[in-house]
Amino acid sequence: MNKPMDLSSSLPDANGLFGSFGGRFVAETLMPLILELQDEYATAKNDPEFQRQLAYFQGDYVGRPSPLYFAERLTEHFGGASIYLKREELNHTGAHKINNCIGQGLLARQMGKKRIIAETGAGMHGVATATVAARFGLPCVIYMGTADIERQQTNVFRMQLLGAEIVPVTSGTGTLKDAMNEALRDWVTNVDDTFYIIGTVAGPHPYPAMVRDFQAVIGHETRAQMLEKHGRLPDSLVACIGGGSNAMGLFHPFLNDSAVQMIGVEAGGKGVNSGLHAASLNGGTPGVLHGNRTYLLQNADGQISDAHSISAGLDYPGIGPEHAWLHEQGRVEYVSATDAEALEAFQICCRQEGIIPALETAHALAEVAKRAPTLPREHLMVVNLSGRGDKDMMSVAHHLGEQLDEAC
Amino acid sequence: MIAIQDNTMNDTVNQAVTHSSRLEQCFATLKQQNRPALVSYLTAGDPDADTSHRLLHGLPDAGVDIIELGMPFSDPMADGPAIQKAALRALESGQTQTKTLEMVRNFRQENSTTPVVLMGYYNPIYCYGVERFLTDAATAGVDGLIVVDLPPEHDEELCQPAAQHGIDFIRLATPTTDARRLPKVLANASGFIYYVSVAGVTGGSAPTPERLENSVAHLREHTDLPIAVGFGIRTAEQAATIGRFSDAVVVGSALVDCIEHAASGDDAVEQVHGLVSELAESVRACREVDEQVIS
């Protein structure tokens, strides 16, 4: 490279490619719709009225900006870097997912769509989608794997309260990838009136770029907040990665700041060498699934493998294509945390800060536990606290071998 | 460098002109007979290697004109429940890309005329390696490819390399393919055009013949390639209706359902070939009524 590449705004290219990753690998039936969406989004991006509405909902409805909180006790506990938590769990619906849903919901309304569909794993994207659909008065169908319905009962009930129809997905392994297959099947059958709100920075172009842009509010705020607090940029950013939307939202506005280190934490399950994990970059190979080329968990014959994670939201055998590209560029460091490490970090965060994080987020905290102690106090580390853990109570109780029922 | 590539391209084009492909010969013969082709879809390796082998080898005698053989994929996004289950059965019984190509090679040893088109998704081909796959497919005697998740925007991935190997890339046109997009869809198409009768997944609701006839007529204004119609065609009656105005009728889920409900491998073979015979008879006779009216 002769000069530093502009990592933040030049990609994807016109075909939706980040290097060789991304693209539009979808059935012909969907192509005209995807091209229309691309045009509509390009227009909305530069439309002051659309941006005004987006800012309005982000503020008064979602509750932005979310605080950048100095986690004093966590910092003392690890005894190294100064740890800041970007409090996305304080958003309406309890996670970063709503940032994207509001954006796509506005776009759906602008395009005159009459029906919203979405896939969900942990249920957070499903809840955020159901919320936006309720707010905009649109019927909503959420596809959710039966295995996930089992472990995320509370979110299923929340979605139903919000008026969404939950369709249990039994095909495959009944997790997030199967829910996404089923949502795509719905979309291809109802192309005329349906808007598919994809929950992460994956899927066919323009989704990875569009979801990234809607989530980038996280990084933009962090930048301004850190400048205000310390008069300089953070030294490192840490975020968990399933599809990778909260990480991309935090990282993207800093990509051209070469001094800012970025660490994405994949779900290591029972260990990347065990075969039971969801670490697509650390344990996968390039392939094509769900409309884009990216790193996938798959066998040598190109059959997609089951992901494994304690956290339903990270239980996906792929990753957003821009992450695949940043991985190959070496701009972002991608590591993994195991189920056990995440559970440990989960408890530390509860007890030290009085904040119950989502199990997804706990993976990022697990990396903080490894990294922060080795760094000086002057090192400013920002962790994306992407979601709250209320939904994970039963799961955590199960894994910690306790019976909450008895305690009640 | 560019000049060399151009020569290679010309050679391929010339070859295609001088040696007509199995698909071209098949459609030419059927045109003389004034009847549409019956195209059957089965997933390779479903329900197991042995039964699948017997199913495949018996198709021409049962009346199939063109064979579509599915390459099973774990995540078939464009398929309905019947073909999803077929893919899982095949994968569970150990089917791989290598075995699918082997099946075609074996088939070619006893049949040199019936065109075989492999149908599936891009990832298993991508992981096999595009060049290696095309070389092996051409050697095995594969005539065409239908790859659901490769729209014309990605022609450089597989469509163009396939042409270099003399393998047709069969393009899907759908009810959502508007006039603005159609030229792009047809640009690198070869073999035949597969018209997806309804927006949806395989095995879904049946199309209405009137609308379908208009769509096929509209397509004919833009291409000289034969037009096959598929998705949602289950019965001999439907096949006959659609066969009156299309060049080929594709039946898939209905055949695959026979395998799912069969009591044994033998039963699956009997039922699938039985339904194929029924469909073939119907398709062979479907334009006779028109001829009588004309004479």
XYZ file of C-alpha atoms in Angstrom:
703
model
C 0.000 0.000 0.000
C 1.445 3.374 -1.020
C -0.903 5.472 1.040
C -3.316 4.597 3.796
C -6.580 3.394 2.363
C -9.690 5.292 3.329
C -11.324 2.484 5.232
C -14.380 4.316 6.395
C -16.237 5.600 3.381
C -14.961 4.054 0.151
C -16.468 0.628 0.674
C -18.402 -1.298 -0.304
C -18.000 -0.728 -4.051
C -20.937 -0.401 -6.440
C -21.444 -4.183 -6.376
C -21.537 -4.287 -2.615
C -18.055 -5.768 -2.304
C -15.543 -5.226 0.491
C -12.508 -6.621 -1.332
C -13.777 -10.072 -2.299
C -16.369 -10.192 0.502
C -20.010 -9.132 0.459
C -21.927 -9.022 -2.825
C -25.494 -9.936 -3.740
C -25.764 -13.701 -3.841
C -29.545 -13.991 -3.916
C -32.261 -15.586 -6.023
C -33.315 -13.658 -9.106
C -36.770 -13.072 -7.590
C -35.183 -10.852 -4.950
C -32.787 -8.940 -7.193
C -35.140 -6.192 -8.433
C -36.211 -5.600 -4.836
C -32.652 -5.413 -3.568
C -31.720 -2.950 -6.297
C -34.746 -0.842 -5.404
C -33.770 -0.913 -1.747
C -30.255 0.149 -2.668
C -31.583 3.179 -4.562
C -34.066 4.103 -1.853
C -31.406 3.872 0.820
C -28.940 5.958 -1.211
C -31.610 8.642 -1.515
C -32.572 8.500 2.165
C -28.940 8.755 3.216
C -28.683 12.192 1.626
C -32.220 13.299 2.374
C -32.256 15.900 5.194
C -35.876 15.074 6.037
C -35.105 11.356 6.457
C -32.078 12.196 8.594
C -34.179 14.604 10.671
C -36.753 11.904 11.380
C -34.011 9.408 12.195
C -32.411 11.838 14.658
C -35.810 12.533 16.221
C -36.550 8.865 16.864
C -33.000 8.161 18.021
C -33.349 10.913 20.590
C -36.894 10.959 21.907
C -37.839 7.321 21.300
C -34.607 5.337 21.698
C -33.116 7.654 24.301
C -29.844 8.548 22.587
C -27.147 9.545 23.115
C -26.275 6.601 25.320
C -23.776 7.489 28.072
C -20.079 6.709 27.883
C -19.614 5.610 31.464
C -16.307 5.320 33.318
C -16.436 1.895 34.972
C -14.393 2.841 38.004
C -14.831 -0.389 39.971
C -14.220 -2.601 36.974
C -11.082 -0.575 36.231
C -9.888 -1.083 39.823
C -10.834 -4.743 39.743
C -8.668 -5.469 36.715
C -6.030 -3.001 37.895
C -4.934 -1.748 34.486
C -6.508 0.203 31.628
C -9.255 2.756 32.293
C -12.431 1.014 31.210
C -15.325 2.908 29.676
C -18.658 1.297 28.909
C -20.710 2.559 25.998
C -24.134 2.032 27.519
C -26.133 0.673 24.583
C -28.067 -1.497 27.026
C -29.832 1.658 28.209
C -31.478 2.120 24.819
C -35.193 1.472 24.509
C -35.626 -2.342 24.260
C -32.306 -2.902 26.012
C -29.741 -3.302 23.255
C -28.112 -1.636 20.272
C -30.472 -3.449 17.890
C -33.065 -0.644 17.940
C -30.626 1.808 16.263
C -30.846 -0.223 13.077
C -34.541 -1.111 13.352
C -35.588 2.525 13.603
C -33.589 3.304 10.463
C -34.948 0.396 8.448
C -38.451 0.957 9.812
C -38.401 4.536 8.551
C -37.163 3.297 5.194
C -39.935 0.662 5.035
C -42.503 3.367 5.742
C -40.995 5.627 3.094
C -41.092 2.791 0.534
C -44.759 2.177 1.301
C -44.234 -1.386 2.534
C -47.174 -2.916 4.377
C -45.542 -5.722 6.313
C -42.331 -6.228 8.300
C -40.444 -9.503 8.708
C -37.271 -10.316 10.606
C -35.165 -13.166 11.908
C -33.993 -13.304 15.477
C -31.616 -15.381 17.567
C -31.545 -14.138 21.148
C -34.724 -12.253 20.471
C -33.251 -8.783 20.900
C -33.486 -7.962 17.202
C -36.950 -9.511 17.154
C -38.054 -7.352 20.066
C -36.559 -4.224 18.492
C -38.242 -5.017 15.170
C -41.593 -5.755 16.823
C -41.254 -2.477 18.708
C -40.627 -0.423 15.591
C -43.404 -2.244 13.721
C -45.809 -1.407 16.564
C -44.704 2.222 16.572
C -45.196 2.530 12.803
C -48.426 0.534 12.805
C -47.188 -2.269 10.555
C -47.933 -5.995 10.974
C -44.827 -7.936 11.899
C -43.726 -11.559 11.551
C -40.635 -12.777 13.415
C -38.853 -16.008 12.479
C -37.156 -17.684 15.400
C -35.550 -21.101 15.720
C -37.252 -23.540 18.076
C -34.017 -23.999 20.048
C -33.848 -20.241 20.584
C -37.537 -19.987 21.504
C -36.782 -22.522 24.210
C -33.913 -20.535 25.732
C -35.374 -17.033 25.229
C -38.956 -17.405 26.479
C -39.116 -13.897 27.936
C -38.301 -12.259 24.621
C -40.870 -14.427 22.844
C -43.521 -13.112 25.225
C -42.288 -9.536 24.768
C -42.601 -9.797 21.007
C -46.106 -11.206 21.339
C -47.096 -8.328 23.645
C -45.835 -5.951 20.974
C -48.213 -7.548 18.505
C -45.758 -9.601 16.485
C -46.468 -13.070 15.177
C -43.696 -15.505 16.080
C -43.088 -18.290 13.582
C -41.101 -21.167 15.106
C -38.468 -22.489 12.715
C -37.824 -26.208 12.985
C -35.677 -26.666 9.881
C -31.958 -27.296 10.277
C -30.894 -26.864 13.882
C -33.620 -24.394 14.812
C -31.242 -21.482 15.457
C -30.449 -18.100 13.919
C -29.217 -19.301 10.504
C -32.367 -21.350 9.994
C -34.505 -18.398 11.052
C -32.706 -16.316 8.434
C -33.321 -18.978 5.752
C -37.003 -18.968 6.621
C -37.216 -15.159 6.587
C -35.604 -15.166 3.132
C -38.191 -17.741 1.981
C -40.976 -15.504 3.276
C -39.460 -12.486 1.538
C -39.124 -14.238 -1.816
C -42.790 -15.269 -1.532
C -44.084 -11.830 -0.505
C -41.808 -9.526 -2.479
C -44.424 -6.924 -3.291
C -45.458 -5.689 0.126
C -42.840 -6.924 2.592
C -39.770 -5.239 4.072
C -37.162 -7.552 5.563
C -35.358 -5.903 8.476
C -32.057 -7.804 8.691
C -30.609 -7.466 12.181
C -26.907 -7.492 11.505
C -24.222 -6.277 9.108
C -24.730 -9.305 6.857
C -27.012 -10.359 4.008
C -26.968 -9.087 0.438
C -25.838 -5.558 -0.420
C -27.003 -2.956 0.653
C -27.733 -4.522 4.074
C -24.161 -4.751 5.438
C -23.501 -1.081 4.597
C -26.959 0.115 5.599
C -26.986 -1.616 8.987
C -23.430 -0.379 9.585
C -24.486 3.207 8.852
C -27.462 3.000 11.220
C -25.269 1.500 13.959
C -22.380 3.940 13.398
C -24.172 6.359 15.717
C -22.508 4.331 18.506
C -19.000 5.160 17.299
C -19.774 8.767 16.425
C -21.125 9.405 19.913
C -18.214 7.588 21.547
C -15.765 9.726 19.642
C -17.416 12.983 20.704
C -17.886 11.804 24.299
C -14.273 10.698 24.695
C -12.995 13.935 23.175
C -15.112 15.839 25.649
C -13.925 13.795 28.635
C -10.234 13.435 27.792
C -9.580 15.677 24.831
C -8.343 12.691 22.848
C -9.469 9.512 21.167
C -9.664 6.177 22.998
C -6.696 3.812 22.706
C -8.729 0.676 22.172
C -12.267 -0.458 21.389
C -13.658 -3.853 22.333
C -16.929 -5.395 21.164
C -18.479 -8.841 20.851
C -19.260 -10.280 17.423
C -21.958 -12.593 16.160
C -22.937 -11.081 12.831
C -21.036 -8.054 14.076
C -23.396 -5.075 14.063
C -22.585 -3.595 17.479
C -18.856 -3.968 16.803
C -19.131 -2.405 13.359
C -21.200 0.442 14.791
C -18.508 1.221 17.341
C -15.479 0.587 15.115
C -16.437 2.145 11.828
C -16.102 5.848 12.672
C -12.570 5.114 13.983
C -11.250 2.987 11.102
C -9.071 5.785 9.708
C -7.622 6.604 13.129
C -4.692 4.235 12.965
C -3.755 4.768 16.618
C -7.080 3.359 17.788
C -6.780 -0.379 18.331
C -9.882 -2.481 17.728
C -10.685 -5.904 19.056
C -13.667 -7.978 17.993
C -14.547 -10.908 20.237
C -16.155 -13.963 18.696
C -17.988 -16.642 20.633
C -15.497 -19.424 21.370
C -18.139 -21.770 22.772
C -16.369 -24.730 24.319
C -13.125 -23.621 22.645
C -12.218 -22.927 19.013
C -10.358 -26.263 18.856
C -13.345 -28.197 20.201
C -15.418 -27.682 17.052
C -18.230 -26.365 19.262
C -18.032 -22.602 18.759
C -19.349 -19.680 16.702
C -15.998 -18.096 15.784
C -16.286 -17.709 12.006
C -13.053 -15.741 11.544
C -10.953 -17.732 13.990
C -12.329 -21.130 13.034
C -13.999 -20.750 9.632
C -13.236 -20.420 5.913
C -14.579 -18.151 3.133
C -17.876 -19.149 1.556
C -21.216 -17.829 0.347
C -24.336 -17.830 2.522
C -27.359 -15.579 3.066
C -26.535 -13.303 0.173
C -22.895 -12.537 0.891
C -19.410 -13.988 0.711
C -17.762 -14.062 4.104
C -16.096 -16.395 6.574
C -18.328 -19.318 7.498
C -18.299 -22.347 9.720
C -18.551 -25.156 7.190
C -17.131 -28.514 6.228
C -14.786 -29.099 3.290
C -17.789 -29.789 1.047
C -19.317 -26.361 1.660
C -22.087 -27.564 3.991
C -22.734 -25.079 6.770
C -21.916 -26.321 10.270
C -23.858 -25.651 13.414
C -22.554 -22.843 15.543
C -22.363 -23.270 19.286
C -22.488 -20.559 21.906
C -23.939 -20.073 25.360
C -25.331 -16.869 23.899
C -28.158 -17.226 21.394
C -27.294 -13.880 19.792
C -23.808 -15.021 18.772
C -24.946 -18.467 17.650
C -24.459 -17.831 13.939
C -22.040 -19.638 11.584
C -21.144 -16.477 9.636
C -20.016 -12.901 10.153
C -20.611 -9.607 8.365
C -18.526 -9.332 5.162
C -16.885 -6.061 6.193
C -15.472 -7.814 9.260
C -14.095 -10.551 6.990
C -12.377 -7.843 4.971
C -11.058 -5.947 8.017
C -9.750 -9.261 9.301
C -7.812 -9.878 6.097
C -6.597 -6.257 6.083
C -5.389 -6.709 9.649
C -7.120 -3.488 10.738
C -9.171 -5.162 13.445
C -7.909 -7.932 15.690
C -10.389 -10.772 16.050
C -10.152 -12.980 19.108
C -12.560 -15.316 20.880
C -13.899 -15.932 24.369
C -15.291 -19.255 25.567
C -18.662 -19.854 27.235
C -16.900 -20.243 30.578
C -14.896 -17.034 30.173
C -18.037 -15.128 29.227
C -19.950 -16.477 32.258
C -17.099 -15.434 34.538
C -16.954 -11.914 33.066
C -20.750 -11.699 33.243
C -20.626 -12.189 37.016
C -17.741 -9.765 37.517
C -19.666 -7.034 35.701
C -22.793 -7.687 37.789
C -20.918 -7.487 41.072
C -18.429 -4.726 40.323
C -20.646 -2.322 38.430
C -24.220 -3.283 39.266
C -24.827 -3.793 35.569
C -26.194 -7.106 34.298
C -24.840 -7.452 30.761
C -26.238 -9.649 28.008
C -24.349 -12.924 27.587
C -23.315 -11.653 24.150
C -21.742 -8.563 25.718
C -20.065 -10.703 28.373
C -17.807 -12.075 25.610
C -16.399 -8.567 25.078
C -15.961 -8.208 28.846
C -14.078 -11.515 28.909
C -11.517 -10.031 26.540
C -11.295 -6.951 28.750
C -10.502 -9.261 31.659
C -7.559 -10.664 29.691
C -6.283 -7.410 28.260
C -6.972 -4.594 30.746
C -4.682 -5.869 33.542
C -1.658 -5.698 31.220
C -2.220 -2.047 30.292
C -1.484 1.246 32.133
C -4.230 3.405 33.635
C -3.672 6.019 30.902
C -4.882 3.508 28.339
C -8.476 4.415 27.508
C -10.432 1.278 26.627
C -14.018 1.479 25.419
C -16.231 -1.607 25.638
C -19.523 -1.670 23.819
C -22.045 -2.707 26.447
C -24.300 -3.817 23.631
C -27.197 -5.247 25.619
C -28.646 -5.952 29.025
C -28.877 -9.418 30.491
C -32.469 -9.641 31.751
C -33.308 -12.023 28.895
C -30.487 -14.354 29.965
C -31.536 -14.984 33.578
C -32.817 -18.513 33.037
C -29.860 -19.421 30.836
C -27.331 -18.136 33.334
C -29.138 -19.815 36.227
C -29.057 -23.067 34.301
C -25.347 -22.777 33.593
C -24.479 -21.722 37.119
C -26.368 -24.743 38.372
C -28.890 -22.783 40.361
C -32.652 -22.897 40.381
C -34.101 -19.406 40.373
C -37.544 -20.887 40.975
C -36.456 -22.199 44.320
C -34.926 -18.900 45.301
C -38.195 -17.093 44.608
C -2.698 -11.153 -22.928
C -6.032 -9.746 -23.964
C -5.584 -11.022 -27.526
C -4.962 -14.551 -26.259
C -8.108 -14.457 -24.134
C -10.101 -13.250 -27.133
C -8.874 -16.195 -29.214
C -9.873 -18.614 -26.503
C -13.305 -17.049 -26.366
C -13.691 -17.350 -30.131
C -12.669 -21.001 -30.063
C -15.316 -21.700 -27.455
C -17.957 -19.866 -29.436
C -16.986 -21.714 -32.624
C -17.094 -25.022 -30.821
C -20.541 -24.245 -29.530
C -21.689 -23.424 -33.036
C -20.222 -26.477 -34.746
C -21.041 -29.106 -32.107
C -24.578 -28.687 -30.944
C -25.007 -29.554 -27.291
C -27.177 -32.289 -25.848
C -29.632 -29.613 -24.716
C -29.836 -28.123 -28.226
C -30.308 -31.559 -29.772
C -32.964 -32.436 -27.238
C -35.000 -29.294 -27.844
C -34.578 -29.602 -31.630
C -35.918 -33.165 -31.577
C -38.855 -32.222 -29.393
C -39.685 -29.275 -31.620
C -40.011 -31.699 -34.541
C -42.297 -33.844 -32.419
C -44.234 -30.714 -31.417
C -44.170 -31.454 -27.719
C -42.570 -29.914 -24.664
C -39.784 -31.522 -22.688
C -40.459 -33.141 -19.349
C -37.808 -32.040 -16.895
C -37.554 -33.924 -13.618
C -35.837 -32.698 -10.477
C -34.396 -35.062 -7.895
C -31.771 -34.390 -5.254
C -28.595 -36.418 -5.744
C -28.140 -38.951 -2.951
C -31.777 -38.784 -1.796
C -32.698 -40.870 0.130
C -29.416 -42.786 -0.162
C -26.724 -43.387 -2.775
C -28.075 -46.709 -4.063
C -31.720 -45.672 -4.376
C -30.700 -42.358 -5.907
C -28.609 -44.214 -8.489
C -31.556 -46.412 -9.458
C -33.896 -43.416 -9.561
C -31.555 -41.516 -11.871
C -30.855 -44.364 -14.267
C -34.528 -45.176 -14.731
C -35.654 -41.632 -15.530
C -35.130 -41.651 -19.338
C -37.090 -44.903 -19.752
C -39.872 -43.532 -17.580
C -40.150 -40.600 -19.990
C -37.936 -37.791 -18.725
C -36.356 -35.682 -21.453
C -34.024 -33.542 -19.336
C -32.673 -34.430 -15.911
C -32.167 -31.844 -13.242
C -30.035 -33.246 -10.460
C -29.893 -31.277 -7.228
C -26.578 -30.799 -5.445
C -27.699 -30.940 -1.813
C -26.954 -27.905 0.364
C -27.478 -27.501 4.085
C -29.194 -24.108 3.701
C -31.407 -24.135 0.593
C -32.938 -20.661 0.909
C -35.017 -20.845 -2.267
C -36.529 -24.254 -1.592
C -39.711 -25.248 0.161
C -39.992 -27.995 2.807
C -40.002 -30.947 0.351
C -36.639 -30.166 -1.253
C -35.172 -28.939 2.054
C -35.890 -32.361 3.526
C -34.525 -34.094 0.434
C -31.233 -32.215 0.842
C -31.006 -33.190 4.498
C -31.749 -36.852 3.705
C -29.031 -36.833 1.059
C -26.469 -35.133 3.285
C -27.249 -37.441 6.178
C -26.670 -40.430 3.930
C -23.241 -39.017 3.057
C -23.764 -37.272 -0.281
C -20.941 -34.932 -1.395
C -20.160 -32.861 -4.489
C -17.668 -35.536 -5.553
C -20.302 -38.263 -5.287
C -22.814 -36.180 -7.257
C -20.327 -35.761 -10.109
C -19.584 -39.479 -9.913
C -23.301 -40.214 -10.324
C -23.364 -38.195 -13.542
C -20.225 -39.955 -14.812
C -21.838 -43.347 -14.166
C -25.055 -42.244 -15.826
C -23.166 -41.086 -18.919
C -21.619 -44.527 -19.342
C -25.013 -45.881 -20.290
C -26.763 -42.774 -21.588
C -25.138 -40.304 -23.946
C -28.195 -38.343 -25.050
C -30.326 -37.236 -22.088
C -29.125 -33.811 -20.924
C -28.161 -33.541 -17.257
C -28.357 -30.188 -15.521
C -26.952 -29.763 -12.021
C -28.983 -27.486 -9.806
C -28.102 -25.997 -6.465
C -26.446 -23.214 -4.540
C -23.079 -21.595 -5.029
C -21.307 -22.429 -1.780
C -20.659 -26.153 -2.373
C -19.278 -25.286 -5.839
C -17.194 -22.415 -4.446
C -15.715 -24.660 -1.768
C -15.010 -27.433 -4.287
C -13.161 -24.810 -6.350
C -14.823 -23.292 -9.427
C -12.198 -24.361 -12.001
C -11.862 -27.847 -10.551
C -15.645 -28.212 -10.411
C -16.154 -27.122 -14.021
C -13.379 -29.402 -15.260
C -14.796 -32.381 -13.369
C -18.382 -31.555 -14.359
C -17.484 -31.266 -18.047
C -15.574 -34.566 -17.903
C -18.481 -36.266 -16.131
C -20.876 -35.175 -18.865
C -22.793 -32.368 -17.172
C -24.611 -30.196 -19.716
C -25.781 -27.237 -17.701
C -25.896 -25.547 -14.329
C -28.678 -23.806 -12.470
C -27.299 -21.959 -9.485
C -30.041 -20.212 -7.609
C -28.003 -17.612 -5.732
C -25.874 -16.339 -8.611
C -27.709 -13.459 -10.315
C -26.175 -11.844 -13.448
C -24.400 -9.337 -11.204
C -22.027 -12.190 -10.303
C -21.564 -13.670 -13.800
C -17.776 -13.606 -13.464
C -17.991 -16.113 -10.591
C -19.333 -19.120 -12.478
C -21.458 -18.240 -15.513
C -18.588 -16.997 -17.675
C -16.088 -19.677 -16.591
C -18.767 -22.328 -17.289
C -19.056 -21.107 -20.890
C -15.299 -21.651 -21.287
C -15.885 -25.292 -20.341
C -18.823 -25.681 -22.711
C -21.333 -25.932 -19.875
C -24.574 -23.999 -20.238
C -25.563 -21.588 -17.502
C -29.324 -21.681 -17.236
C -30.770 -18.438 -16.030
C -33.891 -18.032 -13.936
C -36.427 -15.408 -14.937
C -39.166 -14.646 -12.415
C -42.422 -12.715 -12.102
C -40.372 -9.886 -10.553
C -37.997 -9.664 -13.534
C -39.220 -6.425 -15.103
C -38.597 -5.119 -18.617
C -35.662 -3.022 -17.441
C -33.909 -6.022 -15.936
C -34.748 -8.722 -18.478
C -31.891 -7.899 -20.930
C -29.390 -8.309 -18.098
C -30.891 -11.667 -17.119
C -30.795 -12.903 -20.719
C -27.358 -11.512 -21.600
C -25.186 -14.537 -20.723
C -27.949 -17.126 -20.574
C -27.571 -20.358 -22.533
C -29.206 -23.790 -22.773
C -32.708 -22.661 -21.898
C -34.460 -20.084 -19.761
C -36.063 -21.350 -16.582
C -39.165 -19.299 -15.872
C -40.018 -19.400 -12.168
C -43.806 -19.474 -12.330
C -44.537 -17.831 -8.976
C -42.614 -15.553 -6.652
C -41.746 -17.944 -3.865
C -39.939 -21.139 -3.017
C -40.094 -24.530 -4.743
C -43.159 -26.643 -4.068
C -45.325 -23.631 -3.304
C -48.669 -22.567 -4.702
C -49.615 -23.392 -8.281
C -49.403 -20.656 -10.907
C -52.446 -19.458 -12.840
C -52.087 -20.661 -16.451
C -53.437 -17.470 -18.063
C -50.932 -15.146 -16.432
C -48.203 -17.688 -17.042
C -48.981 -17.902 -20.759
C -48.655 -14.127 -21.041
C -45.351 -14.153 -19.178
C -43.923 -16.866 -21.421
C -45.115 -15.030 -24.535
C -43.455 -11.860 -23.242
C -40.190 -13.738 -22.643
C -40.266 -15.129 -26.198
C -40.180 -11.619 -27.594
C -36.727 -11.216 -26.029
C -35.047 -14.599 -26.466
C -34.742 -17.470 -28.929
C -33.739 -19.887 -26.184
C -36.277 -22.553 -25.187
C -38.372 -21.621 -22.150
C -38.963 -24.056 -19.326
C -41.531 -23.401 -16.620
C -41.190 -24.659 -13.068
C -42.201 -24.134 -9.398
C -45.552 -25.403 -8.172
C -46.251 -27.905 -10.996
C -47.364 -31.175 -9.414
C -49.905 -32.981 -11.571
C -50.145 -34.419 -15.073
C -53.005 -32.035 -15.764
C -50.981 -28.941 -14.774
C -48.022 -30.176 -16.789
C -50.220 -30.583 -19.864
C -51.762 -27.127 -19.518
C -48.389 -25.419 -19.146
C -46.751 -27.637 -21.770
C -49.072 -26.240 -24.430
C -47.269 -22.902 -24.430
C -43.830 -23.659 -22.894
C -40.893 -25.652 -24.265
C -40.379 -27.615 -21.077
C -42.194 -28.371 -17.853
C -40.234 -28.918 -14.645
C -41.575 -31.137 -11.873
C -39.574 -31.429 -8.645
C -41.268 -31.293 -5.260
C -44.017 -33.723 -6.288
C -41.374 -36.355 -7.179
C -39.334 -35.642 -4.076
C -42.500 -36.054 -1.974
C -42.814 -39.610 -3.332
C -39.386 -40.380 -1.890
C -40.308 -38.934 1.484
C -43.487 -40.979 1.733
C -42.116 -44.200 0.273
C -42.007 -47.288 2.496
C -38.657 -48.431 1.096
C -36.067 -47.722 -1.563
C -37.862 -50.027 -4.008
C -41.127 -48.288 -3.263
C -39.512 -44.861 -3.870
C -38.186 -45.994 -7.259
C -41.551 -47.439 -8.247
C -43.514 -44.376 -7.165
C -41.181 -41.780 -8.685
C -40.944 -43.602 -12.021
C -44.702 -44.173 -11.913
C -45.436 -40.466 -11.507
C -42.849 -39.606 -14.165
C -44.576 -41.968 -16.640
C -47.907 -40.339 -15.931
C -46.435 -36.852 -16.419
C -44.599 -37.956 -19.571
C -47.717 -39.367 -21.129
C -49.619 -36.198 -20.374
C -46.860 -33.925 -21.697
C -46.525 -36.003 -24.888
C -50.212 -35.644 -25.650
C -50.741 -32.077 -24.497
C -50.623 -30.378 -27.920
C -52.574 -33.041 -29.799
C -55.843 -31.328 -28.976
C -54.554 -28.112 -30.573
C -53.468 -29.981 -33.710
C -56.879 -31.608 -34.081
C -58.541 -28.232 -33.793
C -56.221 -26.794 -36.440
C -56.692 -29.696 -38.909
